[in-house]
Amino acid sequence: MTEHVHADGGRSAIDAVRISGVDKVFETRGGQVAALEGIDLTVAAGEFVSLIGPSGCGKSTLMRLIADLDQPSGGSVSVFGKSAKDARIAQDYGIAFQQAGLLPWRTVAENIELPLSLHGRGKIERSDRVAELIELVSLGDFADRYPDQLSGGMQQRVAIARALAEKPRLLLMDEPFGALDEMTRERMQSELVRICAETGAAVVFVTHSIPEAVFLSDRVVVMSPRPGRIQQVVSMALADDRSEGLREQHEFFDMITAVREALHDGSPVAAVRGVENR
Ligand SMILES: Nc1ncnc2c1ncn2[C@@H]1O[C@H](COP(=O)(O)OP(=O)(O)OP(=O)(O)O)[C@@H](O)[C@H]1O
């Protein structure tokens, strides 16, 4: 079992995610599609890592492999030292993916409550936690509504609250804020920073937004066009305190430039398809 030594006095913890030599080839009617090639990536406990890269470079595929929703063609994936399958069965992480994936016959409150019920939490604990989470995602007036009565962005907020319900040690988030308006998006980013600081959760986060990746991450993993490979890993030389003021500071813009240049393999050129500069 691999251990990661932390800066905090040498305390070690099991890595949240370990991806070694992972390839993924899809068999399609038109032949083979090489989606990922030779991916090596370790996410330490408590670390926030974003994946960014052009459309189709395999970001979602990599997330699906970590979540055991698909299997690699080669290499291995482990989550907290377990196989991806065992970690899924043990529900070691919370998931918030692009499609909110809510159960249409359950209300907002009942959707958020689901992981708590599955883990056998008591009734009072469940209702307290659901109330807290609904407040967190500002859906207080919508607790008894059904998903089809909500906007896409509101559905996404329900999915995020559900992912956070059990205060997981790991969150897998695939463009969770993509459907939100800019103000809500920035507020949710700050909430996520706060939640991670409070719970010590590790996060693997897919985004198309460079500033979002920079604001949230300890490291940004820049992927190359298909077949997806890791082109560069950029460590965010920023203060741990990710308060709103950071968005105005020159270090923030320096990091945005560093990630943008990594996407262009060192040359400061125009936009990459599928990556936003905002
Ligand atoms: N089930 C599948 N069958 C065949 N090909 C697939 C399958 N899933 C993904 N692919 C292909 O694998 C490649 C990577 O897809 P993936 O969705 O992981 O990219 P992505 O980086 O998340 O893209 P985007 O940024 O547009 O969401 C693409 O070429 C896609 O067409």
Coordinates of C-alpha atoms and ligand atoms in Angstrom, one line a residue:
M1 CA 0.0 0.0 0.0
T2 CA 1.5 3.4 -1.0
E3 CA 1.8 6.1 1.6
H4 CA 2.0 9.8 0.9
V5 CA 4.1 11.8 3.4
H6 CA 2.5 15.2 4.2
A7 CA 4.1 18.4 5.0
D8 CA 2.4 18.5 8.4
G9 CA 5.1 17.0 10.5
G10 CA 5.6 13.9 8.4
R11 CA 2.1 12.5 9.2
S12 CA 1.3 10.0 6.5
A13 CA -2.0 8.9 5.1
I14 CA -3.1 6.6 2.4
D15 CA -3.3 8.3 -1.0
A16 CA -6.9 9.1 -2.0
V17 CA -6.4 8.0 -5.6
R18 CA -3.5 6.2 -7.3
I19 CA -3.6 5.7 -11.1
S20 CA -0.7 3.8 -12.6
G21 CA 0.0 3.3 -16.3
V22 CA -3.7 3.5 -17.2
D23 CA -4.8 3.1 -20.8
K24 CA -8.4 3.1 -22.1
V25 CA -9.4 1.9 -25.5
F26 CA -13.0 1.9 -26.6
E27 CA -14.2 -0.6 -29.2
T28 CA -16.6 1.1 -31.5
R29 CA -18.2 0.1 -34.8
G30 CA -15.8 2.4 -36.6
G31 CA -12.8 0.7 -34.9
Q32 CA -10.8 1.3 -31.8
V33 CA -10.7 4.7 -30.0
A34 CA -7.7 5.3 -27.8
A35 CA -9.1 7.6 -25.1
L36 CA -6.3 7.5 -22.5
E37 CA -2.7 6.5 -22.7
G38 CA -0.1 5.9 -20.0
I39 CA -1.8 7.9 -17.2
D40 CA 0.1 8.1 -13.9
L41 CA -1.5 10.3 -11.3
T42 CA -1.6 10.3 -7.5
V43 CA -4.0 12.4 -5.5
A44 CA -3.0 12.6 -1.8
A45 CA -5.5 12.6 1.0
G46 CA -6.9 16.1 1.3
E47 CA -5.5 17.3 -2.0
F48 CA -7.5 19.2 -4.6
V49 CA -6.6 18.2 -8.2
S50 CA -8.3 19.5 -11.3
L51 CA -8.2 17.9 -14.8
I52 CA -8.3 20.3 -17.7
G53 CA -7.7 19.8 -21.4
P54 CA -9.3 20.1 -24.8
S55 CA -12.7 18.6 -25.5
G56 CA -12.5 14.8 -25.9
C57 CA -9.1 14.4 -24.2
G58 CA -10.5 11.8 -21.8
K59 CA -11.2 13.8 -18.6
S60 CA -14.6 12.2 -18.0
T61 CA -13.3 8.8 -19.0
L62 CA -10.6 9.1 -16.3
M63 CA -13.2 10.1 -13.7
R64 CA -15.4 7.1 -14.7
L65 CA -12.4 4.8 -14.2
I66 CA -11.8 6.1 -10.7
A67 CA -15.5 5.7 -9.9
D68 CA -15.5 2.2 -11.3
L69 CA -18.2 3.1 -13.8
D70 CA -15.9 1.7 -16.5
Q71 CA -12.7 -0.4 -16.4
P72 CA -9.2 0.5 -17.8
S73 CA -7.8 -1.5 -20.8
G74 CA -4.4 -1.5 -19.0
G75 CA -2.9 -0.3 -15.8
S76 CA -4.5 0.0 -12.4
V77 CA -6.6 2.4 -10.3
S78 CA -6.8 2.4 -6.5
V79 CA -8.9 4.5 -4.1
F80 CA -7.7 4.7 -0.5
G81 CA -5.6 1.6 -1.2
K82 CA -8.6 -0.4 -2.4
S83 CA -9.5 -1.4 -5.9
A84 CA -11.9 1.0 -7.6
K85 CA -14.6 -1.6 -7.3
D86 CA -14.1 -2.2 -3.6
A87 CA -14.1 1.6 -3.0
R88 CA -17.3 2.0 -4.9
I89 CA -19.0 -0.8 -2.9
A90 CA -17.7 0.8 0.3
Q91 CA -19.1 4.2 -0.9
D92 CA -15.7 5.8 0.0
Y93 CA -16.5 8.9 -2.1
G94 CA -19.2 11.4 -3.2
I95 CA -19.9 11.9 -6.9
A96 CA -21.3 15.0 -8.6
F97 CA -21.2 14.6 -12.4
Q98 CA -22.3 16.7 -15.3
Q99 CA -25.8 15.2 -15.4
A100 CA -27.2 15.7 -12.0
G101 CA -28.5 12.1 -11.9
L102 CA -31.3 12.8 -9.4
L103 CA -34.1 10.3 -8.8
P104 CA -37.2 12.0 -10.4
W105 CA -39.7 10.4 -8.0
R106 CA -37.9 11.8 -4.9
T107 CA -38.1 15.4 -3.7
V108 CA -35.0 17.6 -3.3
A109 CA -34.8 16.7 0.4
E110 CA -35.3 13.0 -0.3
N111 CA -32.6 13.0 -3.0
I112 CA -30.1 14.6 -0.6
E113 CA -31.1 12.2 2.1
L114 CA -30.5 9.1 0.0
P115 CA -26.8 8.4 0.9
L116 CA -27.7 9.0 4.6
S117 CA -30.5 6.4 4.4
L118 CA -28.3 3.9 2.6
H119 CA -25.8 4.2 5.4
G120 CA -28.5 3.6 8.0
R121 CA -28.3 7.1 9.7
G122 CA -31.0 7.8 12.2
K123 CA -34.1 9.9 11.4
I124 CA -33.1 13.0 13.4
E125 CA -29.5 12.9 12.2
R126 CA -30.8 12.6 8.6
S127 CA -33.2 15.5 8.8
D128 CA -30.6 17.8 10.6
R129 CA -28.0 17.0 7.9
V130 CA -30.5 17.5 5.1
A131 CA -31.5 20.9 6.5
E132 CA -27.9 22.0 6.7
L133 CA -27.1 20.8 3.2
I134 CA -30.2 22.5 1.7
E135 CA -29.1 25.7 3.4
L136 CA -25.6 25.3 2.0
V137 CA -26.8 25.1 -1.6
S138 CA -29.5 27.8 -1.0
L139 CA -32.5 25.7 -1.9
G140 CA -34.4 26.3 1.3
D141 CA -37.6 27.1 -0.6
F142 CA -37.4 24.0 -2.8
A143 CA -37.0 21.1 -0.4
D144 CA -40.3 19.6 -1.3
R145 CA -40.1 20.1 -5.1
Y146 CA -39.3 17.4 -7.6
P147 CA -36.2 17.5 -9.9
D148 CA -38.3 18.3 -13.0
Q149 CA -39.6 21.4 -11.3
L150 CA -36.0 22.8 -11.0
S151 CA -33.7 24.5 -13.4
G152 CA -30.6 22.7 -14.5
G153 CA -28.4 24.7 -12.2
M154 CA -30.6 24.0 -9.2
Q155 CA -30.6 20.3 -10.0
Q156 CA -26.8 20.5 -10.1
R157 CA -26.8 22.1 -6.6
V158 CA -29.0 19.2 -5.3
A159 CA -26.5 16.7 -6.7
I160 CA -23.6 18.6 -5.0
A161 CA -25.5 18.6 -1.7
R162 CA -26.1 14.8 -2.1
A163 CA -22.4 14.2 -2.8
L164 CA -21.5 16.1 0.4
A165 CA -24.1 14.4 2.6
E166 CA -21.7 11.8 4.1
K167 CA -18.8 14.3 4.4
P168 CA -16.7 12.0 2.2
R169 CA -12.9 11.8 2.2
L170 CA -13.0 12.0 -1.6
L171 CA -15.2 13.9 -4.0
L172 CA -15.3 13.1 -7.7
M173 CA -16.7 16.1 -9.5
D174 CA -17.1 16.3 -13.3
E175 CA -17.9 19.8 -14.4
P176 CA -20.3 20.2 -11.4
F177 CA -20.6 24.0 -11.8
G178 CA -20.8 24.1 -15.6
A179 CA -24.6 24.8 -15.7
L180 CA -24.5 27.6 -13.1
D181 CA -24.6 31.3 -13.7
E182 CA -21.3 33.1 -13.0
M183 CA -22.3 34.5 -9.6
T184 CA -23.6 31.2 -8.3
R185 CA -20.6 29.4 -9.7
E186 CA -18.2 31.6 -7.8
R187 CA -20.2 31.2 -4.6
M188 CA -20.2 27.4 -5.0
Q189 CA -16.5 27.4 -5.6
S190 CA -15.9 29.3 -2.3
E191 CA -18.3 26.9 -0.5
L192 CA -16.3 24.0 -1.9
V193 CA -13.1 25.5 -0.7
R194 CA -14.6 25.9 2.8
I195 CA -16.1 22.4 2.8
C196 CA -12.8 20.9 1.8
A197 CA -10.9 22.8 4.5
E198 CA -13.5 21.7 7.1
T199 CA -13.7 18.1 6.1
G200 CA -10.2 17.5 4.7
A201 CA -11.7 15.9 1.7
A202 CA -9.6 15.2 -1.4
V203 CA -11.2 16.3 -4.7
V204 CA -10.7 15.2 -8.3
F205 CA -12.4 17.9 -10.3
V206 CA -13.0 18.2 -14.1
T207 CA -13.5 21.7 -15.5
H208 CA -13.3 23.6 -18.7
S209 CA -12.5 26.8 -16.9
I210 CA -8.9 27.8 -16.2
P211 CA -9.7 30.4 -13.5
E212 CA -12.0 27.8 -11.8
A213 CA -9.2 25.2 -11.8
V214 CA -6.7 27.8 -10.5
F215 CA -9.0 29.1 -7.7
L216 CA -9.8 25.6 -6.4
S217 CA -6.7 23.4 -6.9
D218 CA -3.5 22.5 -5.3
R219 CA -2.4 21.0 -8.6
V220 CA -3.9 21.4 -12.1
V221 CA -3.4 18.4 -14.4
V222 CA -3.2 19.5 -18.1
M223 CA -4.1 16.8 -20.6
S224 CA -3.3 16.6 -24.3
P225 CA -5.7 16.0 -27.1
R226 CA -6.7 12.4 -27.8
P227 CA -5.3 10.0 -26.9
G228 CA -5.4 11.7 -23.6
R229 CA -2.0 11.9 -21.9
I230 CA -0.9 14.0 -19.0
Q231 CA 0.9 16.9 -20.7
Q232 CA 1.9 18.8 -17.6
V233 CA 1.0 19.1 -13.9
V234 CA 1.1 22.7 -12.7
S235 CA 1.3 23.2 -8.9
M236 CA -0.6 26.3 -7.8
A237 CA 1.8 28.6 -6.1
L238 CA -0.9 30.3 -4.1
A239 CA -1.8 30.9 -0.5
D240 CA -3.8 28.2 1.2
D241 CA -6.4 30.8 2.0
R242 CA -8.6 30.8 -1.1
S243 CA -10.7 33.8 -0.3
E244 CA -12.6 35.9 -2.9
G245 CA -9.8 38.5 -2.8
L246 CA -7.5 36.0 -4.5
R247 CA -9.4 36.5 -7.8
E248 CA -8.0 40.1 -8.0
Q249 CA -4.4 39.2 -7.2
H250 CA -1.5 39.0 -9.6
E251 CA -0.5 35.5 -8.3
F252 CA -3.9 34.3 -9.5
F253 CA -3.4 35.8 -13.0
D254 CA 0.2 34.3 -13.1
M255 CA -1.2 30.9 -12.4
I256 CA -3.9 31.3 -15.1
T257 CA -1.1 32.2 -17.5
A258 CA 0.9 29.1 -16.4
V259 CA -2.0 26.8 -17.0
R260 CA -2.9 28.4 -20.3
E261 CA 0.7 28.0 -21.5
A262 CA 0.8 24.4 -20.4
L263 CA -2.3 23.8 -22.5
H264 CA -0.5 25.3 -25.4
D265 CA 2.7 23.4 -24.6
G266 CA 4.6 26.5 -23.7
S267 CA 3.5 28.9 -26.4
P268 CA 1.2 31.8 -25.6
V269 CA -1.4 31.3 -28.4
A270 CA -5.2 31.6 -28.7
A271 CA -7.9 29.4 -27.2
V272 CA -7.9 25.6 -27.0
R273 CA -11.2 24.1 -28.1
G274 CA -13.3 23.3 -25.1
V275 CA -11.3 25.3 -22.5
E276 CA -12.6 28.6 -21.2
N277 CA -10.4 31.5 -20.1
R278 CA -13.2 32.8 -17.9
Ligands
LIG1 N1 -18.4 4.7 -24.3 C1 -17.6 5.2 -25.3 N2 -17.5 4.6 -26.5 C2 -16.7 5.0 -27.4 N3 -15.9 6.2 -27.3 C3 -16.0 6.8 -26.2 C4 -16.9 6.4 -25.1 N4 -16.7 7.3 -24.1 C5 -15.9 8.2 -24.5 N5 -15.4 8.0 -25.8 C6 -14.4 8.7 -26.5 O1 -13.3 8.9 -25.7 C7 -12.8 10.2 -25.9 C8 -12.7 10.9 -24.5 O2 -14.0 11.2 -24.1 P1 -14.3 12.0 -22.7 O3 -15.8 12.1 -22.6 O4 -13.6 11.3 -21.6 O5 -13.6 13.4 -23.0 P2 -13.6 14.7 -22.2 O6 -12.2 15.2 -22.1 O7 -14.4 14.5 -20.9 O8 -14.5 15.6 -23.1 P3 -15.4 16.9 -22.8 O9 -14.4 18.0 -22.3 O10 -15.9 17.3 -24.2 O11 -16.4 16.6 -21.8 C9 -13.6 10.9 -26.9 O12 -13.1 10.8 -28.2 C10 -14.9 10.1 -26.8 O13 -15.6 10.2 -28.1

